[in-house]
Tab-separated table of C-alpha atoms in Angstrom:
chain	number	residue	atom	x	y	z
A	23	MET	CA	-0.012	-0.013	0.041
A	24	SER	CA	1.209	3.301	-0.677
A	25	GLY	CA	1.443	5.972	1.836
A	26	SER	CA	-1.771	7.906	0.536
A	27	GLN	CA	-3.804	4.632	0.811
A	28	THR	CA	-2.777	3.802	4.503
A	29	GLY	CA	-3.057	7.696	5.424
A	30	ALA	CA	0.461	7.992	6.173
A	31	ALA	CA	2.667	10.846	4.740
A	32	THR	CA	4.897	10.288	2.073
A	33	ALA	CA	8.306	11.744	1.843
A	34	GLY	CA	8.557	15.185	1.009
A	35	ARG	CA	11.261	16.847	-1.594
A	36	TRP	CA	13.409	19.619	-2.218
A	37	ARG	CA	12.416	21.885	-5.157
A	38	PRO	CA	14.121	25.096	-6.451
A	39	ALA	CA	12.440	28.392	-5.390
A	40	ALA	CA	13.530	31.931	-4.936
A	41	ARG	CA	13.313	34.508	-1.998
A	42	LEU	CA	12.421	37.856	-2.395
A	43	THR	CA	13.601	40.148	0.680
A	44	VAL	CA	12.723	43.756	0.964
A	45	LEU	CA	14.215	45.845	3.451
A	46	LEU	CA	12.206	48.881	4.544
A	47	ASP	CA	11.037	51.306	7.368
A	48	GLU	CA	7.947	50.570	9.536
A	49	ASP	CA	6.999	54.166	8.724
A	50	ASP	CA	7.069	53.710	5.047
A	51	LYS	CA	3.380	54.298	3.821
A	52	TRP	CA	1.661	53.795	0.420
A	53	ARG	CA	-1.502	55.867	0.343
A	54	HIS	CA	-1.880	56.104	4.185
A	55	THR	CA	-1.540	52.332	4.452
A	56	PRO	CA	1.836	50.870	5.809
A	57	LEU	CA	3.819	49.834	2.704
A	58	TYR	CA	4.460	46.379	4.146
A	59	HIS	CA	0.916	45.636	4.769
A	60	GLU	CA	0.027	46.802	0.837
A	61	ILE	CA	3.024	44.690	-0.439
A	62	VAL	CA	1.807	41.394	1.446
A	63	ARG	CA	-2.043	42.134	0.545
A	64	ARG	CA	-0.869	42.294	-3.040
A	65	ALA	CA	1.423	39.179	-2.824
A	66	ARG	CA	-1.654	37.447	-1.201
A	67	ASP	CA	-4.082	38.483	-4.172
A	68	THR	CA	-1.693	37.523	-6.610
A	69	GLY	CA	-1.402	34.090	-5.219
A	70	LEU	CA	2.241	33.953	-4.095
A	71	ALA	CA	3.184	30.975	-1.912
A	72	GLY	CA	4.166	32.851	1.279
A	73	ALA	CA	4.983	36.130	2.903
A	74	SER	CA	6.204	37.265	6.162
A	75	VAL	CA	7.201	40.330	8.031
A	76	TRP	CA	9.737	40.867	10.876
A	77	ARG	CA	10.239	43.820	12.837
A	78	GLY	CA	13.971	44.732	13.534
A	79	ILE	CA	15.715	45.849	16.683
A	80	GLU	CA	18.139	48.173	15.149
A	81	GLY	CA	19.194	49.420	11.728
A	82	TYR	CA	19.791	52.180	9.098
A	83	GLY	CA	19.262	52.954	5.431
A	84	ALA	CA	20.024	55.647	2.706
A	85	SER	CA	19.888	58.593	5.345
A	86	SER	CA	22.747	56.762	7.851
A	87	HIS	CA	20.383	57.450	10.815
A	88	VAL	CA	20.519	54.406	13.153
A	89	HIS	CA	17.142	53.452	14.635
A	90	THR	CA	17.108	51.436	17.619
A	91	THR	CA	15.008	49.777	20.651
A	92	ARG	CA	17.612	50.417	22.756
A	93	ILE	CA	16.351	53.795	23.910
A	94	LEU	CA	14.413	53.649	26.678
A	95	ASP	CA	11.036	55.134	25.426
A	96	VAL	CA	8.966	53.377	22.726
A	97	ALA	CA	10.809	52.915	19.599
A	98	ASP	CA	9.661	53.949	16.237
A	99	HIS	CA	11.073	54.125	12.769
A	100	LEU	CA	12.266	50.543	13.031
A	101	PRO	CA	13.346	48.753	9.934
A	102	LEU	CA	11.392	45.629	8.917
A	103	LEU	CA	12.255	42.620	6.849
A	104	LEU	CA	9.796	41.512	4.491
A	105	MET	CA	10.182	37.951	2.767
A	106	LEU	CA	8.284	36.517	-0.054
A	107	VAL	CA	8.908	32.932	-1.251
A	108	ASP	CA	8.018	31.551	-4.564
A	109	GLU	CA	9.171	30.637	-8.181
A	110	PRO	CA	12.025	33.122	-9.400
A	111	GLY	CA	9.674	34.248	-12.261
A	112	ARG	CA	6.501	34.659	-10.208
A	113	LEU	CA	8.598	36.999	-7.933
A	114	ARG	CA	10.166	39.080	-10.564
A	115	ALA	CA	6.842	39.592	-12.291
A	116	PHE	CA	5.284	40.595	-8.950
A	117	VAL	CA	8.016	43.271	-8.411
A	118	GLU	CA	7.617	44.428	-11.853
A	119	ARG	CA	4.008	44.600	-11.989
A	120	ASN	CA	4.009	46.623	-8.511
A	121	ALA	CA	7.256	48.656	-9.015
A	122	GLU	CA	5.590	51.744	-7.604
A	123	LEU	CA	5.917	49.759	-4.074
A	124	PHE	CA	9.423	48.955	-4.298
A	125	ALA	CA	10.827	52.397	-5.533
A	126	SER	CA	12.409	53.572	-2.234
A	127	VAL	CA	13.269	49.967	-0.446
A	128	ASN	CA	15.974	47.761	-0.927
A	129	VAL	CA	15.184	44.514	-2.639
A	130	THR	CA	17.079	41.378	-3.259
A	131	LEU	CA	16.047	38.094	-5.051
A	132	VAL	CA	18.102	34.908	-4.361
A	133	PRO	CA	17.586	31.213	-5.122
A	134	VAL	CA	16.556	28.774	-2.192
A	135	ASP	CA	15.833	25.239	-1.923
A	136	GLN	CA	12.246	24.992	-0.583
A	137	TRP	CA	10.906	21.659	1.366
A	138	GLN	CA	7.755	20.704	-0.425
A	139	GLU	CA	5.904	18.083	2.017
A	140	GLY	CA	4.623	14.846	0.601
A	141	GLU	CA	1.104	14.012	0.141
A	142	ARG	CA	-1.057	12.832	2.833
C-alpha cells in the first residue's frame, strides 16, 4: 500500500524556489497604508506562495540615521524585513507589476531550496 492509501505521509522533497527580501522602515507608507501591509496584501491577491514580515531591533538606511530599540522610550522608525517565497519568475513579475511599491526600498532576489511536503 502506498502512503496515500494508508493515511501515512509520503516523503517530501526539495524544490528550487526563490526568496525576495525587502528591507524597509515601519513608517514607510503607500497611500496612508503601511507599505509592508500593501505588499503582503498584493502578494496574497496575486497568489504568491508565502509572505512574512519581521520587525528589526536596529538598523539604518540611505539616511545613515540609526534607529534602535535600545532607547528607553517606545521605539519607532524601526527597520522591517519582508520575505516572499515562490518561483523566481513569479517573484520578478510581482515586483515589476508593482514597481511603485518598491521604488524607495532595498529589494533582493536569491535562489533557495524549498522543502515541499509529500501528500497525505
